[in-house]
Coordinates of C-alpha atoms and ligand atoms in Angstrom, one line a residue:
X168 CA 64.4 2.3 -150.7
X169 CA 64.7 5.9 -152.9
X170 CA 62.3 4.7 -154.9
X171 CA 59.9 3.9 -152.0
X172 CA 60.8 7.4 -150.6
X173 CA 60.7 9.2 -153.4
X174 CA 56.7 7.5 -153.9
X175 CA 56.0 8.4 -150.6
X176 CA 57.1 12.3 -151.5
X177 CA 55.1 12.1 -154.4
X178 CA 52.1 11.1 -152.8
X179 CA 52.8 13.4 -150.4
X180 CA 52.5 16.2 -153.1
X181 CA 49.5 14.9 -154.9
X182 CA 47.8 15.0 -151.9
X183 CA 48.6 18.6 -150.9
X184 CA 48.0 20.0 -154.3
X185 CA 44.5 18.3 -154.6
X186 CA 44.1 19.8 -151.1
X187 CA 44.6 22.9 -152.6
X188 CA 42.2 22.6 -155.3
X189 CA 39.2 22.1 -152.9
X190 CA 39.9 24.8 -150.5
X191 CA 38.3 28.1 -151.2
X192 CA 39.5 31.0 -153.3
X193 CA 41.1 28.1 -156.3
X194 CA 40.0 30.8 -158.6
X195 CA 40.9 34.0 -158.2
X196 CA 39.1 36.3 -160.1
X197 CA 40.6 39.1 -162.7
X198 CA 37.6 41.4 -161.2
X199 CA 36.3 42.1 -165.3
X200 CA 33.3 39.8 -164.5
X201 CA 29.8 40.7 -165.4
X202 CA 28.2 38.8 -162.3
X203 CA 24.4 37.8 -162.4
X204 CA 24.3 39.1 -158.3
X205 CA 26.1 41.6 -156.3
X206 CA 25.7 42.0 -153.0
X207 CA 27.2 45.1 -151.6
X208 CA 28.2 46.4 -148.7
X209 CA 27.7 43.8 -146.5
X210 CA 29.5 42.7 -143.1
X211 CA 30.8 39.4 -144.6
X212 CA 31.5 37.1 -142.1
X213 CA 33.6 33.4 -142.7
X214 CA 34.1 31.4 -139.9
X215 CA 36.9 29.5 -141.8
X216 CA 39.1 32.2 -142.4
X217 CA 37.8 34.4 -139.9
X218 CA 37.1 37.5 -142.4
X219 CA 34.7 39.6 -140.6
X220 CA 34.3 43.1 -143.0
X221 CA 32.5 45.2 -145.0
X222 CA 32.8 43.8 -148.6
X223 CA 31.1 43.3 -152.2
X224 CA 30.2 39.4 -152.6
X225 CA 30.1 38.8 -156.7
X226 CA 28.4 35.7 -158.0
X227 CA 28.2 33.9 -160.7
X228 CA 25.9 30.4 -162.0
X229 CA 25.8 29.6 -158.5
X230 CA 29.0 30.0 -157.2
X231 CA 30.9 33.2 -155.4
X232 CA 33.7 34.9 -157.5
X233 CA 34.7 37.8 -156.1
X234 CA 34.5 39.2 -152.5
X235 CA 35.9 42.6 -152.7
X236 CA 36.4 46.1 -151.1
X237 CA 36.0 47.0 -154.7
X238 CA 32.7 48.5 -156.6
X239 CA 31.4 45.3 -158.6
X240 CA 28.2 45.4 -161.1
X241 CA 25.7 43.1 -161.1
X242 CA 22.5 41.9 -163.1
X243 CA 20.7 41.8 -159.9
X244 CA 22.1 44.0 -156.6
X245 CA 21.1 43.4 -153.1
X246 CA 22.2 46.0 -150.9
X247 CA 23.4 44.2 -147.6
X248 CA 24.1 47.5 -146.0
X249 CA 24.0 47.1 -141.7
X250 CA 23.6 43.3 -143.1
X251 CA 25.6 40.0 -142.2
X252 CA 26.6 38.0 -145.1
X253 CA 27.2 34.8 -143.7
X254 CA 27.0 31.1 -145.3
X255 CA 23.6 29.5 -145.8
X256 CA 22.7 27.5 -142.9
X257 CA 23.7 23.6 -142.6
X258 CA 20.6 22.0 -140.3
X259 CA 22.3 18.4 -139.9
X260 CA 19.1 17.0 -138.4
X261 CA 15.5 18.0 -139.6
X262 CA 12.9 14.7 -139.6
X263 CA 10.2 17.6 -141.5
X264 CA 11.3 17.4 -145.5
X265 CA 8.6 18.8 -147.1
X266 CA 7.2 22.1 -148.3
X267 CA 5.3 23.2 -144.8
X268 CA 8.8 22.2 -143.6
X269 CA 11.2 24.0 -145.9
X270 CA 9.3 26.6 -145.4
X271 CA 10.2 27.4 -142.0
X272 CA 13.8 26.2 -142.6
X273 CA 14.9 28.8 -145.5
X274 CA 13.2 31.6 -143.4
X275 CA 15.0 30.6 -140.4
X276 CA 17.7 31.1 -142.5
X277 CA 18.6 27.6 -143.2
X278 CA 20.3 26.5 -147.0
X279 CA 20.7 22.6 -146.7
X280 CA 18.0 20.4 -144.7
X281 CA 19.5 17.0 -143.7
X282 CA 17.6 14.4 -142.5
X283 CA 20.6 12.1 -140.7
X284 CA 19.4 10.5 -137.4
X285 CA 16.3 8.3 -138.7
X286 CA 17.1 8.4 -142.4
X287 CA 15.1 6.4 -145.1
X288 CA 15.0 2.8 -146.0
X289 CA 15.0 4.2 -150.1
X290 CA 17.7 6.1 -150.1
X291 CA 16.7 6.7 -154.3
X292 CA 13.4 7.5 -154.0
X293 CA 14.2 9.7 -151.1
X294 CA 16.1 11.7 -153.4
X295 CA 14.1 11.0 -156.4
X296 CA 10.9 12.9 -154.7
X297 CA 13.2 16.1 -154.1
X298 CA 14.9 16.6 -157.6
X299 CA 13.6 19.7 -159.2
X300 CA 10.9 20.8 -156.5
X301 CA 12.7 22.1 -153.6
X302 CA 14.5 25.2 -153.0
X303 CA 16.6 24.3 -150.5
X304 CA 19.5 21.8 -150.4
X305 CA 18.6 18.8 -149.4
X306 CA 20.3 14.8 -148.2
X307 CA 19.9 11.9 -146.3
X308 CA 21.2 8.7 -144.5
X309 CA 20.1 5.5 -144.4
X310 CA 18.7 4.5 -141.8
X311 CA 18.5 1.0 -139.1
X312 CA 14.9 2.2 -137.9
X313 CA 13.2 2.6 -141.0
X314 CA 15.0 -0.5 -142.8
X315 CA 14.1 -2.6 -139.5
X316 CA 10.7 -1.1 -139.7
X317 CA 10.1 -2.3 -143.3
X318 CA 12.1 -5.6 -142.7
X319 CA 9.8 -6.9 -139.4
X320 CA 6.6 -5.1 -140.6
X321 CA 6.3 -2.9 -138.2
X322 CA 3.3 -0.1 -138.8
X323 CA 4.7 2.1 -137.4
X324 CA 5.3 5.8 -138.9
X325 CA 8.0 8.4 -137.7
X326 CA 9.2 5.9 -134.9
X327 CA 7.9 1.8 -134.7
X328 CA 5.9 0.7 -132.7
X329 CA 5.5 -3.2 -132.7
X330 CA 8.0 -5.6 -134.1
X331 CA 11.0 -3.2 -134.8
X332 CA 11.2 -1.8 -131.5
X333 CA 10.2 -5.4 -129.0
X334 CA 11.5 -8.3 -131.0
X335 CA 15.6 -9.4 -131.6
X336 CA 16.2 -9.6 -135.0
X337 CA 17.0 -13.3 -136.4
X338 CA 20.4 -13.8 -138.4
X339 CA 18.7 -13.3 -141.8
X340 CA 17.0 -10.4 -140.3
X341 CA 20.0 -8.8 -139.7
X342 CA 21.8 -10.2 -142.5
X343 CA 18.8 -8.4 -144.7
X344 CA 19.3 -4.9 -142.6
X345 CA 23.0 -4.9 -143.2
X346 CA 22.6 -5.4 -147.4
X347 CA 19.8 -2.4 -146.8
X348 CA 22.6 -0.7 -145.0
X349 CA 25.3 -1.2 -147.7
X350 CA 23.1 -1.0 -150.9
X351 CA 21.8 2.4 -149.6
X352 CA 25.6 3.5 -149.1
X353 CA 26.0 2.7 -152.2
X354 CA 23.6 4.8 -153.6
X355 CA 25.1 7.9 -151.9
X356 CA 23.6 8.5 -148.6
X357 CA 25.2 10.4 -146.4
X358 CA 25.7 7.8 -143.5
X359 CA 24.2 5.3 -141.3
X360 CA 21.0 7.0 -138.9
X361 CA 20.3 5.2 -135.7
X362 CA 18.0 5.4 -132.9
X363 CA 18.6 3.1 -130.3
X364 CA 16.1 4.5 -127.5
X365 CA 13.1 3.4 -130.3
X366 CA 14.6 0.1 -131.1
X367 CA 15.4 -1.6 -127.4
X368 CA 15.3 -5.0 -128.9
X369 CA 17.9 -4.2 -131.5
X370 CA 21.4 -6.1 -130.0
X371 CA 24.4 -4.5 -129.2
X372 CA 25.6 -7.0 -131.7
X373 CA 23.2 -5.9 -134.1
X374 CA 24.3 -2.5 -133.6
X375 CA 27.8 -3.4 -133.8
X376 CA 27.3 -5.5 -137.6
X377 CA 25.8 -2.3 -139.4
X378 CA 28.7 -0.4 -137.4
X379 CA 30.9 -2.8 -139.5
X380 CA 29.2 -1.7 -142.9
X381 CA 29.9 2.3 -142.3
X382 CA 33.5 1.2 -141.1
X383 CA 34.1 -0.1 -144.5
X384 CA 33.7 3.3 -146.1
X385 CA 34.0 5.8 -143.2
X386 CA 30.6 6.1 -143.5
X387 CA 29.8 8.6 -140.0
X388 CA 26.8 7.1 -138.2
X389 CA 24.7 9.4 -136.7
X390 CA 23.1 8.2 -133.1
X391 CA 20.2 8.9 -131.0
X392 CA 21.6 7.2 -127.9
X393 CA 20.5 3.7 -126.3
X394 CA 19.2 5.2 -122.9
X395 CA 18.7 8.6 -121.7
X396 CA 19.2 10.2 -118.1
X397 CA 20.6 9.2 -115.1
X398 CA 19.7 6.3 -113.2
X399 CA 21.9 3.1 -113.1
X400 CA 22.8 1.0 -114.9
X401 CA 21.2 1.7 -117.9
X402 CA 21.6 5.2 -118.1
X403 CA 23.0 7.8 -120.8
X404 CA 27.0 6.8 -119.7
X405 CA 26.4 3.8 -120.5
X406 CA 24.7 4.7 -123.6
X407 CA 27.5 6.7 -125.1
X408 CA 29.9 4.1 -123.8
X409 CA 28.2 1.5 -126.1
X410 CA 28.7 3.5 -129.5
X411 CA 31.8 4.9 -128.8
X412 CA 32.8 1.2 -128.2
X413 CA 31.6 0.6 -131.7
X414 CA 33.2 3.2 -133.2
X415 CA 36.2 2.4 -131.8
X416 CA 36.1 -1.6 -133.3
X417 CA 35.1 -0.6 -136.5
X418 CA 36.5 2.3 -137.4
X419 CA 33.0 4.3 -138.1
X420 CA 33.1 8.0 -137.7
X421 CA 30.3 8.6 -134.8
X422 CA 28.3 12.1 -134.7
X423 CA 26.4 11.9 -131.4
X424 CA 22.9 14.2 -132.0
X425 CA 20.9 16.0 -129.5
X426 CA 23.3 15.5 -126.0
X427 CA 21.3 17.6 -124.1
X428 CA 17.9 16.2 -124.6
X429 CA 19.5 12.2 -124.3
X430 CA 22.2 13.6 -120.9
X431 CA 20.2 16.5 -118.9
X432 CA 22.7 17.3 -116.3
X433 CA 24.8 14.6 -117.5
X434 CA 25.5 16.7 -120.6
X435 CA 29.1 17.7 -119.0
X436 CA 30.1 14.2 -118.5
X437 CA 29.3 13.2 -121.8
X438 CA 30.6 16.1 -123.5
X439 CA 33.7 15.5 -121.3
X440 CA 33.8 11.6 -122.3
X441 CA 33.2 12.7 -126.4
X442 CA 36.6 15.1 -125.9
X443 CA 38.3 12.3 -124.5
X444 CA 37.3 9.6 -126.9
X445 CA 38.4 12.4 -129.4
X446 CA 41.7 12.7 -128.0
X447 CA 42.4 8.9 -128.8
X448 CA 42.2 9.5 -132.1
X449 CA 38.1 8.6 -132.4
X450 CA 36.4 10.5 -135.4
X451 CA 33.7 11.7 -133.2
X452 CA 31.5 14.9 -133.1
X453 CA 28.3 15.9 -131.0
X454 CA 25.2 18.1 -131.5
X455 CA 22.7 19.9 -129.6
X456 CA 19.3 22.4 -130.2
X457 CA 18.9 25.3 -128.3
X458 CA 15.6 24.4 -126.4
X459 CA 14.6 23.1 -122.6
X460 CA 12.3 21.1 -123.5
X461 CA 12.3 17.2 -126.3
X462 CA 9.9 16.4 -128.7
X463 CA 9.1 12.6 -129.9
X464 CA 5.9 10.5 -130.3
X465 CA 4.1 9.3 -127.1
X466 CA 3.1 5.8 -128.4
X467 CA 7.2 5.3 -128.9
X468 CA 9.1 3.3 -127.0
X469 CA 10.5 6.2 -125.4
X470 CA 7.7 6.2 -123.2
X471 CA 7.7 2.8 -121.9
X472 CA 7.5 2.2 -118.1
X473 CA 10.3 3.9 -116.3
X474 CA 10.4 7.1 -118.1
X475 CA 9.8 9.7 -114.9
X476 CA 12.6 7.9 -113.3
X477 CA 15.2 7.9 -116.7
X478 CA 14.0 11.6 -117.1
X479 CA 13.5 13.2 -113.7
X480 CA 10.3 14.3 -114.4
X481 CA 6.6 13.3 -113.9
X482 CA 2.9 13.9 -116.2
X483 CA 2.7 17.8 -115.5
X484 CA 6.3 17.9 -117.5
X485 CA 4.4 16.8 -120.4
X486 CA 3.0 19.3 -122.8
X487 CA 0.9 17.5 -125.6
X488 CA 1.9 19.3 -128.9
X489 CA -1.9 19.2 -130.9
X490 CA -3.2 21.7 -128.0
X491 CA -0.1 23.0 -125.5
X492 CA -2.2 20.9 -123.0
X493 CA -0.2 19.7 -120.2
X494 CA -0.7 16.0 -119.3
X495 CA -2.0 14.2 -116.3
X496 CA -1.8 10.4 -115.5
X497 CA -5.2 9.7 -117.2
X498 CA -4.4 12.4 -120.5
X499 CA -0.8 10.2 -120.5
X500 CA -2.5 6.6 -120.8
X501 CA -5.5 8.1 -123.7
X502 CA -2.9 9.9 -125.6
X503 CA -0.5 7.1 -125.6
X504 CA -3.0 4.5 -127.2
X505 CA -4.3 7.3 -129.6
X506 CA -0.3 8.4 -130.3
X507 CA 1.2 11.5 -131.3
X508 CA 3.9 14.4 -130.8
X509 CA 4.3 15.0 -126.7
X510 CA 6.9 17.5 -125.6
X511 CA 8.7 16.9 -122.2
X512 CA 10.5 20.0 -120.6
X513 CA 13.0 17.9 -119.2
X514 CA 16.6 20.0 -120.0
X515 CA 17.5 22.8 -117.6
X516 CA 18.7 26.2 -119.2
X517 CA 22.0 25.8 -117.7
X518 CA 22.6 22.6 -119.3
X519 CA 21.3 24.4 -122.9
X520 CA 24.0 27.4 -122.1
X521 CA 26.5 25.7 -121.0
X522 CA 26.5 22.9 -124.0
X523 CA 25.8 25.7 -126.8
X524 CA 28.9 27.7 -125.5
X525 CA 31.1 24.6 -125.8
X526 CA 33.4 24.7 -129.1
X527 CA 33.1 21.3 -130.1
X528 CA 28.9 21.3 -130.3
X529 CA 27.2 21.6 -133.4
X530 CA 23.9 23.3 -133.3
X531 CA 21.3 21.1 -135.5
X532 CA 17.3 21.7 -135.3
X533 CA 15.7 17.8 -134.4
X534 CA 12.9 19.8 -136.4
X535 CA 9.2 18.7 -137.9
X536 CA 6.2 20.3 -137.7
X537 CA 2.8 18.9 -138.5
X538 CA 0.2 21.1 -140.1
X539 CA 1.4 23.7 -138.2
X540 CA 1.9 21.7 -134.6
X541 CA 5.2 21.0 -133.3
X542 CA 7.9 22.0 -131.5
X543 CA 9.7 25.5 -131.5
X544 CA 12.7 24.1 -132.5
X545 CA 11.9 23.1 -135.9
X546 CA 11.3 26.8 -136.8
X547 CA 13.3 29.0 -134.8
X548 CA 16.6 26.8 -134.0
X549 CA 18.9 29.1 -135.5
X550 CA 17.9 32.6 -135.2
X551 CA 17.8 31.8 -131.3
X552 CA 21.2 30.9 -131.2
X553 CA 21.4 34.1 -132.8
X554 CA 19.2 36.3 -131.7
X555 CA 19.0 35.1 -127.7
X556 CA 22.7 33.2 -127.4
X557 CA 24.7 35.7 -129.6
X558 CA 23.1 39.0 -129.1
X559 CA 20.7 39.1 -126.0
X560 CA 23.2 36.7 -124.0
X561 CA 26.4 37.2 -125.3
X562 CA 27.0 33.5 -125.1
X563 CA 29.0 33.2 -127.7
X564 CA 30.6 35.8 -130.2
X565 CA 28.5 36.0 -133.7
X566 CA 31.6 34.5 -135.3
X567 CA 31.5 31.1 -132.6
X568 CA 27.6 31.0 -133.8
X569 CA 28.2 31.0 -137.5
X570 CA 30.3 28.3 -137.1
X571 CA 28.5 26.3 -135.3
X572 CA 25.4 26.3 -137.9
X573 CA 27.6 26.7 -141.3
X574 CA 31.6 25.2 -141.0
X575 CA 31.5 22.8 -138.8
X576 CA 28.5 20.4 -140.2
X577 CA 30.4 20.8 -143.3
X578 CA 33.3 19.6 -142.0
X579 CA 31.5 16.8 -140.0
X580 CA 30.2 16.2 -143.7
X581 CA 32.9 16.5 -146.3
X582 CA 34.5 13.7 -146.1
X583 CA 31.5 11.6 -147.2
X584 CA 30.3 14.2 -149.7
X585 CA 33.0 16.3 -151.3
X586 CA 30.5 18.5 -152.1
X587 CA 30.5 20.2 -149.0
X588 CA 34.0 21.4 -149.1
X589 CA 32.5 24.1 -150.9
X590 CA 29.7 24.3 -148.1
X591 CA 29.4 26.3 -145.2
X592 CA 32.2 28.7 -145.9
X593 CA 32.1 31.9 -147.7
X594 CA 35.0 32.5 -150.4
X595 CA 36.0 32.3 -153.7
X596 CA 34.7 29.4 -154.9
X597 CA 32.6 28.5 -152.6
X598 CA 28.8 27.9 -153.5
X599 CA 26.2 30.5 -153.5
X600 CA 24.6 29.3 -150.7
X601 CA 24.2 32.5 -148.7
X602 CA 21.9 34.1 -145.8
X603 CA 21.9 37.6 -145.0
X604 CA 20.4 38.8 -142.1
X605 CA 20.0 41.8 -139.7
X606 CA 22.5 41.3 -136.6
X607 CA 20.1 43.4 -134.3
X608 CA 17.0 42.1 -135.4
X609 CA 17.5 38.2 -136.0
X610 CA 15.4 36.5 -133.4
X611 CA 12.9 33.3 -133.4
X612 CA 9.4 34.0 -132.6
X613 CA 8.1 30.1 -132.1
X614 CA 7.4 29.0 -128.8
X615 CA 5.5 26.1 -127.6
X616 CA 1.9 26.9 -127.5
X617 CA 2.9 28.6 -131.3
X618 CA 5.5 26.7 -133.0
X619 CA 4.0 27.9 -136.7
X620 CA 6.1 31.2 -136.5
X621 CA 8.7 32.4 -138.9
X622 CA 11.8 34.0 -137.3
X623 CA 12.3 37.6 -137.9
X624 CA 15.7 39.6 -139.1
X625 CA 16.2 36.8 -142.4
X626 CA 16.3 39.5 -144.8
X627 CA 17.6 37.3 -147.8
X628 CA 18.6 34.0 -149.1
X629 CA 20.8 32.7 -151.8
X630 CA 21.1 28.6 -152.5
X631 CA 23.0 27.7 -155.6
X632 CA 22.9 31.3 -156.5
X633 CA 19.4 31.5 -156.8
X634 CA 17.2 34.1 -154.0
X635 CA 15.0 32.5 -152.8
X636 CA 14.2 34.5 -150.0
X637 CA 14.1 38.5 -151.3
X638 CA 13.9 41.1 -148.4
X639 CA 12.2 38.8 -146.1
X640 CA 9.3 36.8 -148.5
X641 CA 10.0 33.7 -149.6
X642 CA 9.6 33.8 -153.6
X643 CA 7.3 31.5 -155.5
X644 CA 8.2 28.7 -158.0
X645 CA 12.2 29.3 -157.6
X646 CA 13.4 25.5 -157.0
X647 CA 17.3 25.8 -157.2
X648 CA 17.9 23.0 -154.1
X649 CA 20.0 20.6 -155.2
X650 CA 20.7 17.0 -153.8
X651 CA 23.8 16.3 -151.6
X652 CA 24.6 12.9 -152.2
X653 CA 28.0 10.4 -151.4
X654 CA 29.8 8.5 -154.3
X655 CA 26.9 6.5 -155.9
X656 CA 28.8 3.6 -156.3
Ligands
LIG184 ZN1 16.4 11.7 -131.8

């Protein structure tokens, strides 16, 4: 019985001090370092331990050493003067991952670009075509949609649109998507992507067997909901109710993405039902983006009959992204055989204000743009939330923003990949993944009709130590992203 006690203690022990070794400031500095970048003067803000003052920020091979109310020398100096320091920006759901793309996202002040909901059937080659070309961080899941695409043959691109969204998969076909599932956690994705709404022949049994696989590992799954909207029975309560369900038998940490655009004036009741679930011990966490209006391609399933009913909205709601053309019945039915991005301004702004102002939403982008044509949200997610939530509408303090883009994806994601313990926090230790920006200036300039517009106030940005954004221009040929990856097993 000592013995077993005195284990226990042990364990006990080894546990705390390794938790000590991964929080920030493990290595205090002696303050004699010749750092390779200073920033000085800066209004360092860290959402974890709530330091909000001016200090020096010393860095070194892509980490921070020092932050200081001492002078510190630099190789290279950026004076951060009337500037927030803050941690680079976590974007935990961004469908755009290329260079048009990253574009946008470092200059919107974004460090790590995750694409989590739809994820890749290749988890590898995903990677693979990022390593040693990108300058910004970059990971992904694996995903049911694209591994059911590629399993039924569906043609489909961003979203199916034959097989893998109309026709039940046979018992091979989903014994075939659950290896998929596992061999690509294996290889280090970040979790399991899923969206239901584009899949409607995909069983709740289905749903619940690949549940099984992230159980195994506390792989989190990251959902786009079954149904959206309000109308009984199948409706967005009995959406959520479905995967919280399958959290709950299998033990899968669930991350619930865009609420606002799947529960319009639901959103309360689902963030109310998410707080609950939490407070029965379900790992379980919820995003939004700070728009009124959704974005997905009109040929997807999305669109099938019944839509103006689900949504509470008709043709006029319909904005087609190519042009900023609103639809009409007869613009609906062309465009949805040609196919495409449509955008629906279906989410009131009370809905937006009151779910960005609630402390357990994330903020994440839902982002891609297109040769220029998209949604606003893909380029200007977070310097709204800072510019019109923080500043103009005093929503939300600066410090509640931060967090909201920076700590808490990291938390949502260090358990999967340690890595980002030393993510989305600003400290000793942490990594020099940093984004300065002006406090009165920061503000998106994208709207609708012109989603191709760089937010304003991003004066610099640091990822892995490198700057890769220097007093506002994005520099050429600096490629310091790195891959953020699970246990390749
Ligand atoms: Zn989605």
């Amino acid at each position: 019985m000592i013995t077993r006690l005195k284990k226990i203690l042990l364990s006990c022990l080894v546990i705390l001090i390794s938790a000590a070794v991964m929080n920030c400031d493990r290595n205090p500095s002696s303050g004699t370092e010749d750092f390779d970048i200073v920033i000085l003067n800066g209004r360092v803000i860290d959402p974890e331990s709530k330091l909000d003052a001016i200090r020096n920020v010393g860095i070194k091979e892509g980490s921070v050493i020092m932050i200081t109310e001492k002078p510190i020398n630099g190789r290279t100096t950026i004076d951060a003067r009337g500037l927030v320091v803050a941690p680079g920006f976590i974007d935990m759901h961004q469908h755009g991952q290329d260079r048009e793309n990253y574009t946008y996202k470092v200059l919107d002040g974004v460090t790590t670009v995750l694409e989590l909901e739809m994820g890749t059937s290749d988890v590898d080659r995903w990677y693979s075509e990022r390593e040693g070309n990108t300058f910004v961080n970059f990971g992904v899941s694996v995903g049911h949609v694209p591994l059911r695409m590629e399993i039924m043959h569906d043609p489909g691109g961003f979203a199916p649109v034959s097989d893998a969204v109309y026709r039940r998969a046979s018992d091979l076909e989903i014994g075939m998507l659950k290896n998929g599932i596992e061999h690509g956690l294996n290889r280090g994705a970040l979790g399991v992507g899923f969206g239901l709404m584009y899949t409607p022949a995909a069983s709740r049994w289905e749903i619940l067997e690949i549940f099984r696989i992230a159980g195994r590992t506390k792989a989190p799954c990251y959902v786009h909901m079954r149904y959206a909207g309000l109308k009984e029975p199948n409706n967005c309560i009995a959406a959520l109710e479905e995967i919280i369900s399958a959290a709950a038998i299998t033990g899968a940490p669930l991350h619930v993405v865009h609420i606002t655009s799947l529960g319009f004036s639901y959103t309360p009741y689902l963030l109310q039902m998410i707080k609950e679930a939490h407070s029965r011990a379900i790992d379980i966490t919820v995003e939004c983006y700070p728009y009124t209006a959704t974005q997905t391609t009109i040929e997807s399933a999305v669109y099938d009959e019944g839509w103006q009913e689900s949504f509470g909205i008709s043709f006029s709601d319909l904005q087609w992204a190519a042009t900023g053309e609103r639809l009409t019945a007869e613009s609906f039915a062309q465009y949805r055989k040609t196919g495409g991005m449509v955008i629906a301004h279906s989410i009131s702004e009370d809905i937006v204000k009151s779910t960005i102002s609630d402390s357990i939403v994330i903020i994440a982008s839902d982002g891609v743009l297109e040769g220029g044509k998209g949604h606003p949200r893909g380029t200007g997610t977070f310097a709204r939330v800072l510019g019109k939530y923080v500043r103009e509408e005093k929503l939300i303090s600066l410090k509640e923003g931060l967090r909201k883009i920076t700590l808490m994806p990291a938390q949502r994601l260090e358990k999967i990949a340690t890595s980002f313990k030393n993510k989305g926090r600003i400290c000793t230790g942490a990594d020099a993944d940093i984004t300065i920006f002006d406090p009165e200036q920061i503000i998106d300039q994208a709207t609708y009709e012109e989603p191709a517009k760089y937010s304003k106030g991003i004066s610099y940005v640091l990822v892995n130590g490198k700057i890769v954004v220097n007093n506002g221009q994005l520099q050429d040929g600096v490629f310091p992203g790195k891959a953020v990856r699970g246990i390749i097993k």
